[in-house]
Short mmCIF file of C-alpha atoms and ligand atoms in Angstrom, two decimals:
data_model
loop_
_atom_site.label_atom_id
_atom_site.label_comp_id
_atom_site.label_asym_id
_atom_site.label_seq_id
_atom_site.Cartn_x
_atom_site.Cartn_y
_atom_site.Cartn_z
CA UNK N 1 104.15 80.70 18.81
CA UNK N 2 107.86 79.96 19.32
CA UNK N 3 109.42 82.66 21.44
CA UNK N 4 112.94 82.07 20.18
CA UNK N 5 112.73 81.88 16.42
CA UNK N 6 114.67 85.13 15.83
CA UNK N 7 117.45 84.19 18.21
CA UNK N 8 120.18 81.63 18.14
CA UNK N 9 118.71 78.51 19.63
CA UNK N 10 116.86 75.28 19.18
CA UNK N 11 113.31 74.02 19.13
CA UNK N 12 111.79 70.57 19.44
CA UNK N 13 108.95 70.47 16.95
CA UNK N 14 106.24 68.20 15.68
CA UNK N 15 106.26 67.88 11.87
CA UNK N 16 102.97 69.83 11.74
CA UNK N 17 104.74 72.85 13.29
CA UNK N 18 107.97 72.56 11.37
CA UNK N 19 107.07 74.01 7.99
CA UNK N 20 105.95 77.37 9.41
CA UNK N 21 108.89 77.48 11.76
CA UNK N 22 111.39 76.68 9.02
CA UNK N 23 109.79 79.29 6.75
CA UNK N 24 110.15 81.95 9.45
CA UNK N 25 113.78 80.94 9.92
CA UNK N 26 114.61 80.67 6.25
CA UNK N 27 118.30 81.29 5.60
CA UNK N 28 119.14 80.93 9.28
CA UNK N 29 118.72 77.16 9.79
CA UNK N 30 121.89 75.50 11.06
CA UNK N 31 120.55 71.96 11.14
CA UNK N 32 117.53 69.68 11.53
CA UNK N 33 117.64 66.31 13.28
CA UNK N 34 114.63 64.03 13.20
CA UNK N 35 113.88 61.40 15.86
CA UNK N 36 111.27 58.68 15.53
CA UNK N 37 109.11 58.08 12.50
CA UNK N 38 110.34 59.74 9.33
CA UNK N 39 108.23 62.60 8.02
CA UNK N 40 108.50 65.05 5.16
CA UNK N 41 110.43 68.10 6.31
CA UNK N 42 111.13 71.24 4.30
CA UNK N 43 114.83 71.08 5.11
CA UNK N 44 117.54 68.43 4.85
CA UNK N 45 117.12 66.26 7.94
CA UNK N 46 119.43 63.81 9.70
CA UNK N 47 117.29 60.91 10.94
CA UNK N 48 117.99 59.00 14.15
CA UNK N 49 115.95 55.87 14.76
CA UNK N 50 114.92 56.19 18.38
CA UNK N 51 111.24 56.34 19.34
CA UNK N 52 109.63 59.54 20.55
CA UNK N 53 107.62 59.23 23.75
CA UNK N 54 104.60 61.15 24.94
CA UNK N 55 102.15 60.94 22.09
CA UNK N 56 104.05 62.19 19.04
CA UNK N 57 105.66 59.86 16.51
CA UNK N 58 108.32 62.29 15.35
CA UNK N 59 110.38 64.96 17.06
CA UNK N 60 112.38 67.46 15.03
CA UNK N 61 115.30 69.20 16.70
CA UNK N 62 115.83 72.43 14.80
CA UNK N 63 118.90 74.61 15.39
CA UNK N 64 118.79 78.16 14.07
CA UNK N 65 121.10 81.12 14.13
CA UNK N 66 120.20 84.78 14.58
CA UNK N 67 122.34 85.48 11.48
CA UNK N 68 122.30 84.22 7.89
CA UNK N 69 124.01 80.87 7.36
CA UNK N 70 125.91 79.42 4.46
CA UNK N 71 126.04 75.72 3.57
CA UNK N 72 129.23 73.69 3.97
CA UNK N 73 130.05 70.24 2.69
CA UNK N 74 133.25 68.25 2.53
CA UNK N 75 133.91 64.52 2.30
CA UNK N 76 130.54 63.34 3.54
CA UNK N 77 130.08 65.95 6.25
CA UNK N 78 127.34 68.49 5.57
CA UNK N 79 126.30 71.50 7.55
CA UNK N 80 126.05 75.26 7.77
CA UNK N 81 127.87 78.12 9.42
CA UNK N 82 126.87 81.61 10.50
CA UNK N 83 130.34 83.14 10.61
CA UNK N 84 130.81 82.31 14.28
CA UNK N 85 129.71 78.70 14.65
CA UNK N 86 129.43 75.74 12.37
CA UNK N 87 126.83 73.00 12.74
CA UNK N 88 127.23 69.76 10.76
CA UNK N 89 126.59 66.04 10.69
CA UNK N 90 127.86 62.78 9.29
CA UNK N 91 126.61 59.19 9.13
CA UNK N 92 128.87 56.20 8.77
CA UNK N 93 127.35 52.83 7.88
CA UNK N 94 129.16 49.95 9.57
CA UNK N 95 130.20 47.42 6.94
CA UNK N 96 131.24 43.81 7.38
CA UNK N 97 134.67 43.58 8.95
CA UNK N 98 134.48 47.05 10.45
CA UNK N 99 134.24 47.75 14.16
CA UNK N 100 132.63 50.66 15.88
CA UNK N 101 136.09 51.56 17.16
CA UNK N 102 137.22 52.05 13.55
CA UNK N 103 134.14 54.11 12.72
CA UNK N 104 134.60 56.31 15.78
CA UNK N 105 138.24 57.01 14.89
CA UNK N 106 137.34 57.73 11.25
CA UNK N 107 134.48 60.04 12.24
CA UNK N 108 136.52 62.10 14.63
CA UNK N 109 139.42 62.31 12.22
CA UNK N 110 137.05 63.68 9.54
CA UNK N 111 135.39 66.03 12.01
CA UNK N 112 138.74 67.53 13.04
CA UNK N 113 139.73 67.94 9.40
CA UNK N 114 136.36 69.51 8.57
CA UNK N 115 136.33 72.06 11.38
CA UNK N 116 139.97 73.01 10.91
CA UNK N 117 139.59 73.39 7.16
CA UNK N 118 136.67 75.79 7.63
CA UNK N 119 138.30 77.74 10.45
CA UNK N 120 136.03 76.59 13.27
CA UNK N 121 138.58 74.53 15.11
CA UNK N 122 136.93 74.58 18.56
CA UNK N 123 134.63 71.62 19.01
CA UNK N 124 131.85 72.76 21.37
CA UNK N 125 129.22 70.00 21.38
CA UNK N 126 128.94 66.54 19.82
CA UNK N 127 125.94 64.20 19.72
CA UNK N 128 126.50 60.50 18.91
CA UNK N 129 123.92 57.80 18.16
CA UNK N 130 124.56 54.21 17.15
CA UNK N 131 122.75 50.86 17.45
CA UNK N 132 123.48 48.06 19.95
CA UNK N 133 125.41 50.39 22.22
CA UNK N 134 125.61 47.87 25.07
CA UNK N 135 126.32 44.81 22.89
CA UNK N 136 129.60 43.05 22.62
CA UNK N 137 131.80 43.42 19.57
CA UNK N 138 135.08 41.51 19.40
CA UNK N 139 135.03 41.04 23.16
CA UNK N 140 134.43 44.68 24.03
CA UNK N 141 131.17 46.55 24.60
CA UNK N 142 130.44 48.69 21.55
CA UNK N 143 130.32 51.89 23.61
CA UNK N 144 133.75 51.06 25.01
CA UNK N 145 135.04 50.34 21.52
CA UNK N 146 133.66 53.72 20.50
CA UNK N 147 135.68 55.32 23.31
CA UNK N 148 138.88 53.60 22.12
CA UNK N 149 138.40 54.96 18.59
CA UNK N 150 137.51 58.46 19.76
CA UNK N 151 140.58 58.52 21.99
CA UNK N 152 142.83 57.39 19.13
CA UNK N 153 141.53 60.19 16.90
CA UNK N 154 142.12 62.82 19.59
CA UNK N 155 145.71 61.62 19.94
CA UNK N 156 146.29 61.34 16.18
CA UNK N 157 144.75 64.80 15.65
CA UNK N 158 147.19 66.34 18.11
CA UNK N 159 144.34 67.40 20.34
CA UNK N 160 144.89 67.43 24.06
CA UNK N 161 142.58 65.61 26.42
CA UNK N 162 141.73 68.24 28.98
CA UNK N 163 139.54 71.21 29.74
CA UNK N 164 140.91 73.29 26.84
CA UNK N 165 140.03 70.83 24.08
CA UNK N 166 137.20 68.56 25.12
CA UNK N 167 133.61 69.20 23.89
CA UNK N 168 130.32 68.63 25.64
CA UNK N 169 128.73 65.44 24.30
CA UNK N 170 126.10 62.73 24.50
CA UNK N 171 126.23 59.12 23.30
CA UNK N 172 123.04 57.09 23.01
CA UNK N 173 121.89 53.84 21.55
CA UNK N 174 119.62 53.91 18.51
CA UNK N 175 117.33 51.11 17.33
CA UNK N 176 119.06 50.75 13.95
CA UNK N 177 121.07 52.61 11.37
CA UNK N 178 124.47 54.14 10.92
CA UNK N 179 126.75 55.78 13.43
CA UNK N 180 125.24 59.25 13.28
CA UNK N 181 127.07 62.23 14.69
CA UNK N 182 126.17 65.90 14.66
CA UNK N 183 128.22 68.65 16.18
CA UNK N 184 128.74 72.33 16.76
CA UNK N 185 132.12 74.03 16.54
CA UNK N 186 133.17 77.63 17.07
CA UNK N 187 135.70 80.07 15.68
CA UNK N 188 136.14 81.01 19.32
CA UNK N 189 136.58 78.43 22.06
CA UNK N 190 133.98 77.86 24.74
CA UNK N 191 134.73 77.20 28.38
CA UNK N 192 134.42 73.61 29.55
CA UNK N 193 132.53 73.26 32.83
CA UNK N 194 132.83 70.21 35.05
CA UNK N 195 130.48 68.96 37.75
CA UNK N 196 132.05 69.06 41.23
CA UNK N 197 129.95 65.99 42.14
CA UNK N 198 131.54 63.95 39.35
CA UNK N 199 135.01 62.95 38.22
CA UNK N 200 135.71 64.35 34.74
CA UNK N 201 134.74 61.64 32.26
CA UNK N 202 138.20 61.74 30.67
CA UNK N 203 139.59 60.74 34.09
CA UNK N 204 137.30 57.74 34.57
CA UNK N 205 139.19 54.70 35.86
CA UNK N 206 139.82 51.77 33.49
CA UNK N 207 136.95 49.91 35.12
CA UNK N 208 134.72 51.60 32.53
CA UNK N 209 136.80 50.59 29.54
CA UNK N 210 140.41 50.75 28.35
CA UNK N 211 139.95 54.33 27.14
CA UNK N 212 137.91 56.96 28.92
CA UNK N 213 135.12 58.83 27.21
CA UNK N 214 136.28 62.26 26.05
CA UNK N 215 133.77 64.94 26.93
CA UNK N 216 133.23 67.83 29.30
CA UNK N 217 130.13 67.86 31.52
CA UNK N 218 129.06 71.15 29.92
CA UNK N 219 130.29 73.89 27.61
CA UNK N 220 129.72 77.56 28.17
CA UNK N 221 129.88 79.56 24.94
CA UNK N 222 128.58 82.77 23.41
CA UNK N 223 126.04 81.76 20.78
CA UNK N 224 124.31 84.40 18.70
CA UNK N 225 125.52 87.06 21.12
CA UNK N 226 123.90 85.37 24.10
CA UNK N 227 125.51 83.40 26.89
CA UNK N 228 124.75 79.76 26.09
CA UNK N 229 125.32 76.63 28.09
CA UNK N 230 125.45 73.20 26.46
CA UNK N 231 124.88 70.42 28.98
CA UNK N 232 126.23 66.97 28.10
CA UNK N 233 124.27 63.80 28.60
CA UNK N 234 123.87 63.67 32.38
CA UNK N 235 123.00 60.62 34.40
CA UNK N 236 122.89 59.17 37.89
CA UNK N 237 126.64 59.14 38.31
CA UNK N 238 128.43 60.49 41.37
CA UNK N 239 132.20 60.39 41.40
CA UNK N 240 132.52 57.87 38.60
CA UNK N 241 129.98 55.34 39.82
CA UNK N 242 126.41 54.68 38.83
CA UNK N 243 124.11 55.26 41.77
CA UNK N 244 120.67 53.71 42.37
CA UNK N 245 120.96 50.62 40.17
CA UNK N 246 117.53 49.40 39.15
CA UNK N 247 115.72 52.41 40.62
CA UNK N 248 114.60 54.81 37.91
CA UNK N 249 112.96 57.22 40.34
CA UNK N 250 116.12 57.74 42.35
CA UNK N 251 118.24 57.87 39.19
CA UNK N 252 115.96 60.64 37.91
CA UNK N 253 116.38 62.61 41.15
CA UNK N 254 120.18 62.18 41.09
CA UNK N 255 120.34 63.18 37.41
CA UNK N 256 118.30 66.33 38.04
CA UNK N 257 120.58 67.19 40.95
CA UNK N 258 123.57 66.84 38.62
CA UNK N 259 121.93 69.14 36.07
CA UNK N 260 121.05 71.69 38.74
CA UNK N 261 124.67 71.53 39.97
CA UNK N 262 125.93 72.24 36.44
CA UNK N 263 123.54 75.17 35.96
CA UNK N 264 124.75 76.62 39.25
CA UNK N 265 128.29 76.77 37.85
CA UNK N 266 127.35 79.53 35.42
CA UNK N 267 127.06 83.08 36.70
CA UNK N 268 124.37 83.98 34.17
CA UNK N 269 121.95 81.25 35.22
CA UNK N 270 118.55 82.75 35.89
CA UNK N 271 115.81 80.22 36.45
CA UNK N 272 113.09 82.81 35.94
CA UNK N 273 114.36 84.44 32.73
CA UNK N 274 116.49 81.93 30.91
CA UNK N 275 115.40 79.41 28.32
CA UNK N 276 116.09 75.77 29.17
CA UNK N 277 115.53 72.91 26.73
CA UNK N 278 116.05 69.31 27.79
CA UNK N 279 116.24 66.07 25.87
CA UNK N 280 115.37 63.16 28.12
CA UNK N 281 116.37 59.61 27.13
CA UNK N 282 114.61 56.75 28.91
CA UNK N 283 115.69 53.13 28.72
CA UNK N 284 112.14 52.08 29.63
CA UNK N 285 109.19 53.92 28.09
CA UNK N 286 107.15 53.07 31.17
CA UNK N 287 109.16 55.58 33.22
CA UNK N 288 107.86 58.51 31.15
CA UNK N 289 105.18 59.86 33.50
CA UNK N 290 107.37 59.54 36.59
CA UNK N 291 110.34 61.30 34.98
CA UNK N 292 108.22 63.97 33.33
CA UNK N 293 106.63 64.92 36.64
CA UNK N 294 110.05 65.17 38.28
CA UNK N 295 111.41 67.31 35.44
CA UNK N 296 108.40 69.62 35.68
CA UNK N 297 108.71 69.85 39.45
CA UNK N 298 112.39 70.77 39.09
CA UNK N 299 112.28 73.21 36.18
CA UNK N 300 108.63 74.16 35.73
CA UNK N 301 106.58 74.31 32.58
CA UNK N 302 108.82 77.04 31.08
CA UNK N 303 111.37 74.33 30.43
CA UNK N 304 110.88 72.64 27.05
CA UNK N 305 111.54 68.90 27.11
CA UNK N 306 111.57 66.16 24.50
CA UNK N 307 111.32 62.52 25.63
CA UNK N 308 112.92 59.69 23.70
CA UNK N 309 113.29 55.91 24.20
CA UNK N 310 116.92 55.00 24.07
CA UNK N 311 119.59 52.72 25.43
CA UNK N 312 122.14 54.51 27.60
CA UNK N 313 125.89 54.00 27.37
CA UNK N 314 126.22 52.21 30.71
CA UNK N 315 123.90 49.25 30.93
CA UNK N 316 122.96 50.11 34.53
CA UNK N 317 121.78 53.62 33.64
CA UNK N 318 118.02 53.91 33.19
CA UNK N 319 117.94 57.49 31.94
CA UNK N 320 120.09 60.34 30.73
CA UNK N 321 119.24 64.02 30.26
CA UNK N 322 121.01 66.63 28.13
CA UNK N 323 120.20 70.30 27.92
CA UNK N 324 120.73 73.69 26.41
CA UNK N 325 120.33 76.88 28.38
CA UNK N 326 120.32 80.44 27.06
CA UNK N 327 120.17 83.57 29.06
CA UNK N 328 118.81 85.97 26.49
CA UNK N 329 115.94 88.43 26.43
CA UNK N 330 112.83 86.87 24.95
C1 LIG P 401 128.46 59.50 31.76
O1 LIG P 401 128.29 60.49 32.47
C2 LIG P 401 127.25 59.06 30.99
O2 LIG P 401 130.69 59.16 25.67
O3 LIG P 401 130.33 61.10 24.77
C3 LIG P 401 127.32 61.11 28.78
C4 LIG P 401 127.68 62.08 27.85
C5 LIG P 401 127.88 59.83 28.65
C6 LIG P 401 128.59 61.79 26.82
C7 LIG P 401 130.12 60.25 25.64
C8 LIG P 401 128.78 59.57 27.62
C9 LIG P 401 129.14 60.53 26.71
O4 LIG P 401 129.52 58.89 31.68
C10 LIG P 401 127.52 58.74 29.59
#
């Protein structure tokens, strides 16, 4: 049923589909992330507590390689690598007296150590989830505190903050649980792609926090021999400002225009032949039907999309969409 289970790629699956899929991909599974209600899965799964919208209780994000993988584990980070890329995750529980800033710095420091130790030093894509993203902690919004810690780890790790060293990313609020991060890193670097409609996030003015977020709008990389394109969390931001405050419909249109603009940056983009998967985060579940119809109108039914209920890192953003595009023969 899945067209891409022999290739490098990802699928969003219901638990009822997952066992067969995982059996077909045995030995090639890079990672499984579960959203929504916990279910029994025939593979180690990282759980993120954000509700799944659209009728299913659970959504499993399954990343597979076209080649055999081997497991990796070191100091609380677990994952797998296929010889070209590594996929791994970590969860850090926030204890009394700790701030999210501290956890962010610790996580990134461990991630850099992990990828360098295993020889995959190029961070390509990072996903972050943590609770109360828009709440205050010690006088600073938790997301902004997260940015301070991430920035400190980049500096301490001797990593530059620019096109050559910044991964694609997303950062979303979860309903509860630890700071959960999963990531992909390559032996070879990818190529960071920016959106000409937007200021690079790492150049955001201080208005959005003392330290800018560190991510590229997208990352172009060869994955399993195919040209791949990893699109960061994308929202209704033009320049550095949120547009259409309070209007989810216009935010959806602006977000889709930003995604289309990113896809147009890559020479291999082929709307008819490529495979596009989107993960759509909605602050308000009630916007599901409206956003889904806009996504379908923009990308058609060939685009696979998962819909989740989540807080977004700026309190005036009502939705955010991330994506993965492959131009590979089916
Ligand atoms: C934005 O464009 C929206 O902090 O890693 C999108 C993707 C966003 C990644 C991050 C934040 C991050 O600024 C927010």
